[in-house]
Amino acid sequence: MVASSLGERRIIDIILESLDVMPSMPVSFGDDVSAVEIDDERLAILKTDMLVGETDVPSGMSYRQAARKSVVMNISDMAAKGVKPIAILSSIGLPRGMGEEDVREIGLGLNDGAREYGAYIIGGDTNEAPDLVISCSVLGFCRREEFIGRDGARPGDILAVTGLFGKTSSGLKILMENLKAPDDIRDVLVKSVLLPEARLAEGLALASSGAATSSIDSSDGLAWSLYELSRMSGVGFIIDYVPVAPEAIRFAEANSLDPEELALYGGEEYELIVTIKPDLWDAAERAVGEAGSSLIRIGRVISERKILLRRAERLEPIEARGWEHFRR
Amino acid sequence: MVASSLGERRIIDIILESLDVMPSMPVSFGDDVSAVEIDDERLAILKTDMLVGETDVPSGMSYRQAARKSVVMNISDMAAKGVKPIAILSSIGLPRGMGEEDVREIGLGLNDGAREYGAYIIGGDTNEAPDLVISCSVLGFCRREEFIGRDGARPGDILAVTGLFGKTSSGLKILMENLKAPDDIRDVLVKSVLLPEARLAEGLALASSGAATSSIDSSDGLAWSLYELSRMSGVGFIIDYVPVAPEAIRFAEANSLDPEELALYGGEEYELIVTIKPDLWDAAERAVGEAGSSLIRIGRVISERKILLRRAERLEPIEARGWEHFRR
């Protein structure tokens, strides 16, 4: 995410205005991934995302973890679309003076990220750059009808998530702002930042189930991602409750913070946010359960383009705030 | 190319040592591009290459030209393999404080580079970075038997190039070192740097002809690229003469430089260096001619792994020097 005065949304709009649009593009701009038609049945799915040292690598994260993260953040987008990643290219910018061991850590981290999800690094290039930059590109194939876009949510669908939120924003506050956490949860919170995991098995299971009508990964924060899903699908949501992780609740208590704030406006939390056809809810729940997680129902899709949180007897709008990259 | 003390080759080796290798990878590490099998007949071809402001954007190059170049340098690698680029993703790092017009120039330049070669930008992402960074990834499809690797050159094959060399190194000396050029060739030399062109039509024509046994793009310099082709094919070359562009000869004269030095050790010159089956030379020449260029015979492939330049009655080795990125 760009933190310049223009703002990331405006920057993307300016670039999109400059581009000729590919005829019959299978996946529109603004989705988690891009696609090219292979034949009538299959799509080649591509995703690229860049990790930059200053904005994406918090203090305490090793080169190996940073390189692994640069892969995982791309795989998370494939997961959200229900696409198995096959191969990854890594374009790497290295600061002068980086040593042999640092370079090896980067190679090992790239391999970690790929192999944990069954993919391989098959190429890339190296460059000199003023800061560590790793731009990964992931390729996968999928059957056209199994692809889960951001634009398919329909009123009446169930809104669900693959996990609870707020751990990474807590972990970042520990690493970046030296906030304290109870001893027994500190490692869990920090690990959520240093070793993030993509919900690939869950995304693939949802795609096979045919139950999901839309999906997005939550890397820009729960609130922001809900607004993106709303914008792309032309719908709104009523949220019954904010799915806050118990560790984030305890961290918030220890630091007098608002746990819902941690869960809604954190970032780099790689859960999937999905909408499910009501009559296929059981199948979706079973599929995600077999993949090792729980599908957590948090609300439903409405036709009005608002995102409202249920509070006792009132409905309150959730703010459309995004998550800003931390700074050193 | 990385200019750290480790050297780019060593950095690449360290990273490769860290990676698990994909079983039955259709194109080996070290070729211009990477590949994934689609089915028995077809490959998905991927290439990624990163442009970094400080090392890849000389003074005098606009944002639009820089963005265009970030695409063209990737398309040149596809051209060398005879693969038509279809779609491009651009991962962009922007320095803080970049204005709306600068961003638009980047969008327009990306579109220029893609559309000139029949491809489209279909996605990407934007980030904040300390310097301009544009990492493009290109996807294309090809029939397996038409793919031209770096490893297929055989003794007796004819060594040829798609154009003459030395213009970009002359142009860079004009832009970076303020060297003078005769008025009537200055624009040609500078343009070769600011608006480089990929030999896509030529590469596609060579692939269709079935005449090429190996191919590489010359972006790392003519000499360096010959050494890469030699290394990957396990052969050597006897070069009858260095193919120097007439403009580079005149520029060299005006500045008391060695024209062969400009041609052999320049860089970012996007010609193709190919080896051709002798009995299909006419077909190859005709194919490249129909694509609008000339295929220029400069030597032949030998079994001994040496690269020798013919000088009157002697054969002199060409130095295995690469091209170092210029610095501001």
XYZ file of C-alpha atoms in Angstrom:
656
model
C 0.000 0.000 0.000
C 1.330 3.433 -0.927
C 1.325 6.065 1.766
C 1.979 9.052 -0.482
C -0.246 12.088 -0.466
C -2.106 10.759 -3.502
C -3.259 7.632 -1.726
C -3.121 4.148 -3.106
C -6.658 4.100 -4.534
C -6.015 7.285 -6.536
C -2.664 5.972 -7.781
C -4.284 2.764 -8.989
C -7.063 4.722 -10.694
C -4.568 6.948 -12.529
C -2.670 3.906 -13.780
C -5.849 2.100 -14.816
C -6.997 5.175 -16.754
C -3.744 4.956 -18.728
C -4.184 1.343 -19.805
C -5.897 -0.263 -22.763
C -8.064 -3.067 -21.426
C -7.514 -6.574 -22.764
C -10.651 -7.718 -24.622
C -12.699 -10.302 -22.728
C -10.388 -10.247 -19.718
C -11.503 -13.220 -17.603
C -10.909 -11.460 -14.253
C -11.422 -7.729 -13.934
C -8.949 -5.222 -12.519
C -9.261 -4.908 -8.779
C -9.562 -8.593 -7.965
C -6.941 -10.407 -5.899
C -5.345 -11.911 -9.016
C -5.268 -11.564 -12.811
C -6.107 -14.172 -15.416
C -5.548 -15.191 -19.013
C -7.649 -17.706 -20.900
C -5.874 -20.958 -21.776
C -8.855 -22.557 -23.501
C -12.620 -22.744 -23.050
C -12.299 -24.502 -19.731
C -9.118 -23.293 -18.118
C -7.552 -20.067 -16.927
C -3.942 -19.207 -16.158
C -3.997 -17.220 -12.919
C -1.259 -14.740 -12.117
C -0.491 -12.633 -9.087
C 2.354 -10.277 -8.312
C 3.016 -8.419 -5.095
C 6.127 -6.614 -3.938
C 7.721 -6.687 -0.513
C 9.774 -3.594 0.349
C 12.123 -3.653 3.339
C 11.201 -0.339 4.862
C 7.430 -0.792 4.749
C 6.921 -4.562 4.866
C 9.688 -5.943 7.055
C 9.202 -5.079 10.736
C 12.094 -5.055 13.165
C 12.713 -8.552 14.454
C 11.951 -10.234 11.127
C 14.897 -12.112 9.633
C 15.802 -12.096 5.935
C 14.617 -15.684 5.730
C 11.256 -14.735 7.225
C 10.985 -11.668 4.973
C 11.630 -13.747 1.850
C 9.153 -16.378 3.004
C 6.570 -13.660 3.625
C 7.091 -12.251 0.111
C 5.931 -15.631 -1.215
C 3.149 -16.252 1.318
C 1.471 -12.895 0.670
C 1.142 -13.848 -2.989
C -0.065 -17.356 -2.208
C -2.744 -15.907 0.049
C -4.279 -14.144 -2.957
C -4.273 -17.398 -4.915
C -5.882 -19.085 -1.896
C -8.669 -16.505 -1.872
C -9.497 -17.416 -5.468
C -9.322 -21.146 -4.863
C -6.318 -21.566 -7.158
C -3.416 -23.876 -6.458
C -0.076 -22.090 -6.952
C 2.336 -24.043 -9.130
C 5.356 -21.903 -9.805
C 6.853 -18.675 -8.528
C 9.290 -16.172 -9.996
C 11.170 -13.850 -7.661
C 12.615 -10.579 -8.767
C 14.984 -9.442 -6.052
C 16.564 -6.065 -5.341
C 19.489 -6.290 -2.928
C 21.217 -3.414 -1.166
C 24.963 -3.171 -1.738
C 26.999 -4.793 0.950
C 24.621 -7.645 1.599
C 26.660 -10.674 2.614
C 26.680 -14.236 1.386
C 24.765 -15.482 4.436
C 22.053 -12.825 3.963
C 21.598 -13.876 0.349
C 21.388 -17.529 1.368
C 18.731 -16.675 3.969
C 16.709 -15.009 1.231
C 17.016 -18.049 -1.016
C 15.989 -20.372 1.816
C 13.036 -18.162 2.753
C 11.751 -18.102 -0.812
C 11.996 -21.874 -0.905
C 10.232 -22.199 2.481
C 7.294 -20.119 1.288
C 6.933 -22.000 -1.965
C 7.389 -25.552 -0.667
C 5.041 -25.127 2.308
C 2.260 -24.671 -0.257
C 3.430 -27.246 -2.783
C 4.871 -24.722 -5.248
C 8.392 -24.196 -6.580
C 10.556 -21.182 -7.314
C 11.351 -21.599 -11.015
C 13.116 -18.360 -11.886
C 13.649 -14.692 -11.271
C 16.326 -12.080 -11.423
C 18.599 -10.154 -9.108
C 19.288 -6.446 -9.067
C 20.924 -3.816 -6.975
C 18.468 -1.620 -5.079
C 18.642 0.909 -2.240
C 16.449 -1.290 -0.001
C 15.526 -4.974 0.031
C 12.815 -5.491 -2.593
C 11.314 -8.900 -3.404
C 8.650 -9.007 -6.063
C 7.165 -12.471 -6.425
C 4.896 -13.572 -9.231
C 2.839 -16.708 -8.833
C 1.282 -18.812 -11.572
C -1.499 -21.333 -11.202
C -4.161 -22.906 -13.386
C -7.821 -23.337 -12.597
C -11.075 -24.448 -14.116
C -13.009 -21.372 -15.077
C -16.141 -22.322 -13.147
C -14.219 -22.898 -9.909
C -12.638 -19.429 -9.831
C -13.995 -17.356 -6.932
C -14.023 -13.636 -7.796
C -14.574 -10.607 -5.598
C -17.723 -9.745 -7.502
C -20.128 -12.609 -6.906
C -21.658 -11.852 -3.482
C -25.470 -11.726 -3.591
C -27.996 -10.516 -1.010
C -28.891 -13.345 1.332
C -25.477 -15.016 1.139
C -23.754 -15.800 4.422
C -20.624 -13.795 5.250
C -17.859 -15.859 6.818
C -14.162 -15.853 7.666
C -11.578 -18.614 7.990
C -10.117 -17.385 11.282
C -10.154 -14.767 14.003
C -8.556 -11.352 13.673
C -6.311 -8.991 15.590
C -3.250 -11.157 16.197
C -1.003 -9.529 13.597
C -1.870 -5.977 14.639
C -1.110 -6.988 18.235
C 2.126 -8.645 17.141
C 3.163 -5.562 15.182
C 2.592 -3.377 18.221
C 4.866 -5.675 20.201
C 7.591 -5.572 17.538
C 7.306 -1.946 16.444
C 6.061 -0.082 19.527
C 7.480 -2.316 22.248
C 4.067 -2.904 23.796
C 3.902 -5.649 26.385
C 1.915 -8.847 26.100
C 1.128 -11.542 28.673
C 3.952 -14.096 28.544
C 1.807 -17.026 27.430
C 0.485 -15.291 24.276
C 3.446 -13.139 23.249
C 4.933 -15.831 20.999
C 1.636 -16.523 19.245
C 1.151 -12.835 18.467
C 4.711 -12.264 17.251
C 4.682 -15.454 15.212
C 1.537 -14.311 13.385
C 3.653 -11.430 12.028
C 6.953 -13.219 11.434
C 5.562 -16.467 10.012
C 2.197 -15.641 8.438
C 0.253 -18.486 6.883
C -1.924 -18.474 3.792
C -5.285 -20.281 3.923
C -4.553 -22.286 0.801
C -6.125 -25.622 1.787
C -9.238 -23.726 2.890
C -9.469 -21.749 -0.357
C -9.028 -24.846 -2.494
C -11.654 -26.703 -0.463
C -14.119 -23.823 -0.850
C -13.536 -23.721 -4.609
C -14.205 -27.455 -4.906
C -17.346 -27.172 -2.796
C -18.904 -24.675 -5.200
C -20.415 -22.949 -2.177
C -18.546 -19.635 -2.231
C -19.975 -16.770 -4.288
C -17.124 -14.347 -3.586
C -13.858 -14.212 -1.703
C -11.036 -11.840 -0.813
C -7.923 -12.179 1.287
C -7.837 -9.915 4.319
C -4.275 -8.628 3.950
C -5.383 -4.973 3.836
C -7.385 -5.394 7.031
C -10.812 -6.849 7.781
C -12.731 -3.573 7.398
C -10.968 -2.485 4.212
C -11.360 -5.924 2.632
C -15.085 -5.933 3.418
C -15.380 -2.582 1.658
C -13.538 -3.981 -1.368
C -15.835 -6.999 -1.509
C -18.817 -4.651 -1.171
C -17.558 -2.377 -3.955
C -16.750 -5.192 -6.397
C -19.980 -7.129 -5.757
C -22.255 -4.093 -5.461
C -23.687 -5.277 -2.154
C -23.415 -4.512 1.560
C -23.055 -6.507 4.753
C -24.624 -6.754 8.161
C -21.964 -7.994 10.553
C -23.285 -9.730 13.658
C -20.008 -9.434 15.549
C -16.353 -8.666 14.965
C -14.406 -11.950 15.003
C -11.641 -11.030 17.444
C -9.009 -13.605 18.373
C -8.917 -14.338 22.141
C -5.197 -13.503 22.181
C -5.968 -10.074 20.721
C -8.620 -9.508 23.398
C -6.122 -10.284 26.130
C -3.441 -8.135 24.481
C -5.925 -5.265 24.219
C -6.848 -5.612 27.897
C -3.196 -5.561 28.949
C -2.588 -2.370 26.968
C -5.944 -0.596 27.320
C -6.614 -0.906 23.609
C -9.871 -1.537 21.757
C -9.852 -5.203 20.624
C -12.299 -4.517 17.772
C -9.978 -1.802 16.486
C -7.144 -4.355 16.438
C -9.303 -6.830 14.518
C -10.968 -4.458 12.046
C -8.124 -2.162 11.101
C -5.062 -4.385 11.382
C -3.384 -5.723 8.312
C -1.225 -8.466 6.855
C -3.608 -10.940 8.427
C -4.025 -13.586 5.778
C -7.488 -14.942 6.418
C -10.125 -15.402 3.734
C -13.352 -13.417 3.816
C -16.002 -15.251 1.826
C -19.683 -15.200 1.014
C -21.506 -18.522 0.921
C -24.753 -19.639 -0.696
C -27.075 -20.317 2.277
C -28.188 -23.698 0.991
C -24.570 -24.809 0.644
C -23.445 -23.569 4.056
C -23.103 -27.070 5.477
C -20.982 -28.178 2.536
C -18.751 -25.110 2.885
C -18.349 -25.609 6.620
C -17.482 -29.264 6.100
C -14.979 -28.462 3.323
C -13.105 -25.897 5.416
C -13.251 -28.221 8.422
C -11.625 -31.012 6.415
C -8.928 -28.519 5.382
C -8.129 -28.087 9.058
C -9.861 -24.818 9.953
C -13.274 -23.547 10.931
C -15.518 -21.456 8.753
C -16.862 -18.758 11.052
C -20.178 -17.127 10.189
C -20.043 -13.416 10.987
C -22.976 -11.905 9.098
C -24.897 -11.762 5.878
C -24.998 -9.972 2.533
C -27.584 -7.204 1.998
C -28.487 -5.312 -1.139
C -27.858 -1.881 0.345
C -24.198 -0.944 -0.127
C -23.454 -0.331 3.527
C -21.358 -2.226 6.000
C -23.176 -2.249 9.304
C -22.178 -3.783 12.610
C -24.901 -5.028 14.963
C -24.658 -3.450 18.433
C -27.374 -4.479 20.894
C -30.384 -2.990 19.113
C -28.607 -0.614 16.736
C -26.713 -1.058 13.455
C -23.541 1.040 13.280
C -21.528 1.614 10.111
C -17.983 0.253 10.099
C -15.445 2.862 9.056
C -13.877 2.449 5.629
C -10.401 2.839 7.008
C -7.567 0.894 5.501
C -4.452 -0.284 7.101
C -1.349 1.875 6.729
C 2.017 0.259 6.487
C 4.071 0.678 9.598
C 7.223 2.769 9.480
C 10.541 2.204 11.106
C 22.735 -7.032 -12.580
C 23.996 -6.682 -9.047
C 27.204 -4.751 -8.529
C 27.864 -5.845 -4.966
C 31.153 -7.363 -3.933
C 29.652 -10.841 -4.249
C 28.918 -10.427 -7.939
C 25.711 -11.353 -9.659
C 26.769 -14.843 -10.710
C 27.697 -15.774 -7.143
C 24.451 -14.319 -5.777
C 22.421 -16.336 -8.253
C 24.373 -19.491 -7.385
C 23.749 -19.002 -3.651
C 20.035 -18.602 -4.249
C 19.863 -21.590 -6.588
C 21.663 -23.745 -4.001
C 18.858 -22.859 -1.562
C 16.009 -23.974 -3.800
C 14.291 -27.284 -4.309
C 14.088 -27.896 -8.037
C 10.664 -28.503 -9.600
C 10.552 -32.053 -11.009
C 10.715 -32.177 -14.826
C 11.067 -28.408 -15.137
C 10.594 -27.734 -18.867
C 13.184 -24.901 -19.006
C 16.226 -24.986 -16.769
C 17.440 -22.227 -14.475
C 19.672 -19.761 -16.277
C 17.635 -19.444 -19.447
C 16.017 -16.141 -20.471
C 12.612 -17.269 -19.188
C 10.947 -19.910 -17.014
C 8.248 -22.372 -17.967
C 5.463 -24.550 -16.628
C 3.842 -27.409 -18.500
C 0.206 -26.803 -19.488
C -0.257 -30.142 -21.231
C 1.763 -32.482 -23.463
C 2.015 -29.904 -26.217
C 2.043 -26.500 -24.594
C 4.094 -24.515 -22.128
C 3.234 -21.425 -20.120
C 6.257 -19.145 -20.340
C 7.015 -16.622 -17.619
C 9.598 -13.920 -17.268
C 10.194 -11.331 -14.592
C 12.753 -8.557 -14.549
C 13.022 -5.547 -12.295
C 13.848 -1.980 -13.266
C 15.398 0.113 -10.486
C 15.629 3.890 -10.867
C 19.186 4.353 -9.720
C 20.732 1.631 -11.839
C 18.403 1.308 -14.849
C 17.099 4.805 -15.553
C 19.781 7.088 -17.001
C 19.508 10.861 -16.777
C 17.377 12.165 -19.615
C 14.950 9.239 -19.520
C 11.368 10.228 -18.645
C 9.098 8.239 -16.335
C 7.088 7.210 -19.365
C 10.207 5.926 -21.104
C 11.385 4.167 -17.941
C 8.051 2.381 -17.531
C 8.023 1.437 -21.206
C 11.549 0.095 -20.873
C 10.543 -2.017 -17.856
C 8.112 -3.822 -20.158
C 10.344 -3.997 -23.240
C 13.246 -5.580 -21.369
C 10.927 -8.438 -20.379
C 9.457 -8.769 -23.857
C 12.956 -9.036 -25.282
C 13.493 -12.223 -23.290
C 10.234 -13.656 -24.606
C 11.358 -12.658 -28.110
C 14.605 -14.570 -27.677
C 12.601 -17.724 -26.936
C 10.188 -17.202 -29.812
C 7.226 -16.730 -27.457
C 4.470 -14.216 -28.006
C 3.794 -12.198 -24.844
C 0.103 -12.070 -23.971
C -0.266 -10.392 -20.614
C 1.878 -8.408 -18.218
C 1.676 -7.711 -14.497
C 3.506 -4.698 -13.096
C 4.517 -4.443 -9.488
C 5.455 -0.835 -8.868
C 7.373 0.825 -6.050
C 6.924 4.593 -5.958
C 8.930 7.075 -3.931
C 6.905 9.309 -1.615
C 6.081 12.649 -3.092
C 5.584 11.406 -6.629
C 2.921 13.542 -8.293
C -0.215 12.639 -10.210
C 1.400 13.443 -13.560
C 4.420 11.239 -12.784
C 2.130 8.327 -11.950
C 0.155 8.866 -15.154
C 3.408 8.849 -17.161
C 4.258 5.501 -15.615
C 0.841 4.094 -16.505
C 1.143 5.355 -20.075
C 4.663 3.973 -20.437
C 3.602 0.527 -19.248
C 0.771 0.592 -21.753
C 3.121 1.752 -24.558
C 5.496 -1.125 -23.938
C 2.733 -3.717 -23.834
C 0.645 -2.500 -26.759
C 3.622 -2.053 -29.116
C 4.093 -5.815 -28.882
C 0.430 -6.821 -28.874
C 0.245 -7.528 -25.137
C -1.836 -5.998 -22.343
C -1.189 -4.976 -18.779
C -3.706 -7.046 -16.817
C -2.759 -6.388 -13.215
C -0.145 -5.535 -10.660
C 0.242 -3.716 -7.403
C 1.604 -0.462 -6.052
C 3.877 0.079 -3.091
C 5.920 2.744 -1.458
C 9.646 2.394 -2.064
C 12.748 4.561 -1.597
C 13.426 4.589 -5.366
C 11.330 3.924 -8.466
C 11.053 0.131 -8.856
C 9.029 -1.527 -11.609
C 8.987 -5.299 -11.684
C 7.129 -6.633 -14.697
C 6.113 -10.235 -15.199
C 5.165 -11.428 -18.649
C 3.117 -14.492 -19.540
C 2.945 -16.207 -22.895
C 2.120 -19.647 -24.223
C 4.071 -21.672 -26.740
C 4.202 -25.048 -28.359
C 6.876 -27.060 -26.664
C 8.746 -27.910 -29.862
C 8.979 -24.264 -30.936
C 10.643 -23.056 -27.729
C 14.234 -21.930 -28.374
C 16.421 -22.511 -25.316
C 19.927 -21.318 -24.537
C 21.199 -24.874 -24.519
C 20.695 -26.155 -28.038
C 23.707 -24.809 -29.981
C 25.689 -27.577 -31.721
C 29.100 -27.506 -33.395
C 28.746 -26.498 -37.035
C 25.722 -24.243 -36.425
C 25.915 -20.714 -37.770
C 26.142 -17.893 -35.209
C 24.045 -14.852 -36.127
C 22.588 -11.662 -34.698
C 19.492 -9.628 -35.537
C 21.224 -6.253 -35.593
C 24.440 -4.328 -35.099
C 25.875 -3.401 -31.720
C 27.328 -0.422 -29.893
C 24.546 2.131 -30.215
C 23.266 1.895 -26.663
C 26.705 2.035 -25.075
C 27.400 5.128 -27.205
C 24.040 6.621 -26.236
C 24.688 5.950 -22.549
C 28.033 7.734 -22.788
C 26.240 10.720 -24.286
C 23.607 10.747 -21.540
C 25.739 9.803 -18.548
C 29.214 11.123 -19.361
C 28.275 14.042 -21.609
C 30.384 12.742 -24.488
C 29.797 14.450 -27.829
C 28.420 12.817 -30.941
C 28.200 14.073 -34.541
C 24.871 15.939 -34.885
C 23.360 13.613 -37.465
C 23.724 10.474 -35.340
C 23.216 11.833 -31.818
C 19.450 11.232 -31.875
C 19.777 7.674 -33.134
C 22.233 6.822 -30.362
C 20.225 8.469 -27.582
C 16.993 6.967 -28.847
C 18.488 3.481 -28.688
C 18.770 4.026 -24.918
C 15.527 5.894 -24.254
C 13.254 3.873 -26.543
C 14.776 0.411 -26.841
C 12.994 -2.098 -29.038
C 12.584 -5.819 -28.574
C 13.083 -8.108 -31.584
C 9.768 -9.842 -31.083
C 8.709 -10.277 -34.706
C 12.166 -11.663 -35.460
C 12.073 -14.107 -32.549
C 8.611 -15.362 -33.465
C 9.653 -15.790 -37.091
C 12.740 -17.757 -36.070
C 10.652 -20.028 -33.836
C 8.223 -20.743 -36.675
C 11.071 -21.453 -39.081
C 12.432 -24.212 -36.868
C 15.924 -23.134 -37.911
C 17.273 -21.824 -34.605
C 19.007 -24.247 -32.249
C 19.590 -21.719 -29.457
C 18.957 -18.082 -28.701
C 19.619 -15.429 -26.058
C 18.838 -11.754 -25.819
C 21.879 -9.525 -25.674
C 20.788 -7.265 -22.824
C 23.856 -8.098 -20.716
C 26.174 -7.239 -23.587
C 27.254 -9.123 -26.699
C 30.356 -10.711 -25.123
C 28.637 -11.720 -21.886
C 25.654 -13.162 -23.736
C 27.934 -15.218 -25.971
C 29.571 -16.647 -22.857
C 26.151 -17.512 -21.419
C 25.132 -19.262 -24.637
C 28.469 -21.096 -24.612
C 28.057 -22.144 -20.987
C 24.445 -23.342 -21.357
C 25.058 -25.189 -24.657
C 28.481 -26.555 -23.750
C 30.030 -25.232 -26.975
C 32.270 -22.385 -28.158
C 32.259 -19.883 -30.992
C 34.580 -18.570 -33.641
C 33.537 -15.001 -34.397
C 34.526 -13.742 -37.845
C 33.995 -10.090 -36.978
C 32.363 -7.926 -34.314
C 29.080 -6.573 -35.698
C 29.522 -2.881 -34.900
C 26.830 -0.386 -35.897
C 28.133 2.357 -38.253
C 26.849 5.005 -35.826
C 28.931 3.449 -33.044
C 32.005 3.488 -35.287
C 31.550 7.197 -35.972
C 30.859 7.917 -32.280
C 34.011 6.005 -31.337
C 36.057 7.976 -33.872
C 34.749 11.285 -32.553
C 35.702 10.335 -28.998
C 38.834 8.258 -29.570
C 37.129 5.137 -28.282
C 37.423 1.527 -29.421
C 34.289 0.702 -31.450
C 34.603 -3.029 -30.764
C 34.703 -2.289 -27.044
C 31.422 -0.375 -27.425
C 29.842 -3.273 -29.293
C 31.142 -6.184 -27.212
C 30.830 -4.821 -23.691
C 27.853 -2.494 -23.911
C 24.520 -3.510 -22.484
C 20.774 -3.048 -22.635
C 21.020 -3.641 -26.361
C 18.057 -5.847 -27.125
C 19.205 -7.849 -30.117
C 18.911 -11.607 -30.413
C 21.988 -13.798 -30.635
C 21.064 -17.092 -32.253
C 22.562 -20.266 -33.622
C 21.121 -21.643 -36.838
C 21.185 -25.096 -38.427
C 23.369 -24.630 -41.545
C 20.914 -26.362 -43.870
C 18.112 -24.072 -42.682
C 20.102 -20.834 -42.938
C 18.163 -19.621 -45.977
C 14.845 -20.220 -44.252
C 16.035 -18.384 -41.144
C 17.334 -15.456 -43.186
C 14.054 -15.238 -45.085
C 11.976 -15.458 -41.902
C 13.859 -12.631 -40.188
C 13.780 -10.616 -43.402
C 10.010 -10.925 -43.577
C 9.878 -9.737 -39.957
C 11.585 -6.543 -41.100
C 15.215 -7.102 -40.078
C 18.325 -8.800 -41.348
C 19.871 -11.908 -39.880
C 23.590 -11.189 -39.768
C 25.999 -14.104 -39.825
C 28.959 -13.409 -37.522
C 30.578 -16.788 -36.966
C 30.044 -20.419 -36.174
C 29.714 -22.857 -33.298
C 32.700 -25.024 -32.333
C 32.932 -27.888 -29.874
C 35.765 -26.354 -27.869
C 34.328 -24.100 -25.156
C 36.194 -20.980 -26.193
C 35.014 -17.754 -27.737
C 37.573 -16.698 -30.297
C 37.623 -13.649 -32.542
C 39.302 -13.929 -35.950
C 42.015 -11.258 -36.435
C 43.862 -11.466 -39.761
C 45.550 -14.850 -39.313
C 45.135 -15.240 -35.552
C 42.272 -16.232 -33.286
C 42.034 -14.094 -30.128
C 39.842 -14.912 -27.132
C 37.082 -12.456 -26.357
C 37.104 -11.395 -22.720
C 34.306 -12.725 -20.527
C 33.507 -9.286 -19.209
C 29.943 -8.386 -18.413
C 28.295 -5.073 -18.510
C 28.017 -3.143 -15.261
C 25.035 -0.973 -14.616
C 25.837 2.700 -14.873
C 25.648 4.853 -11.763
C 24.323 8.354 -11.358
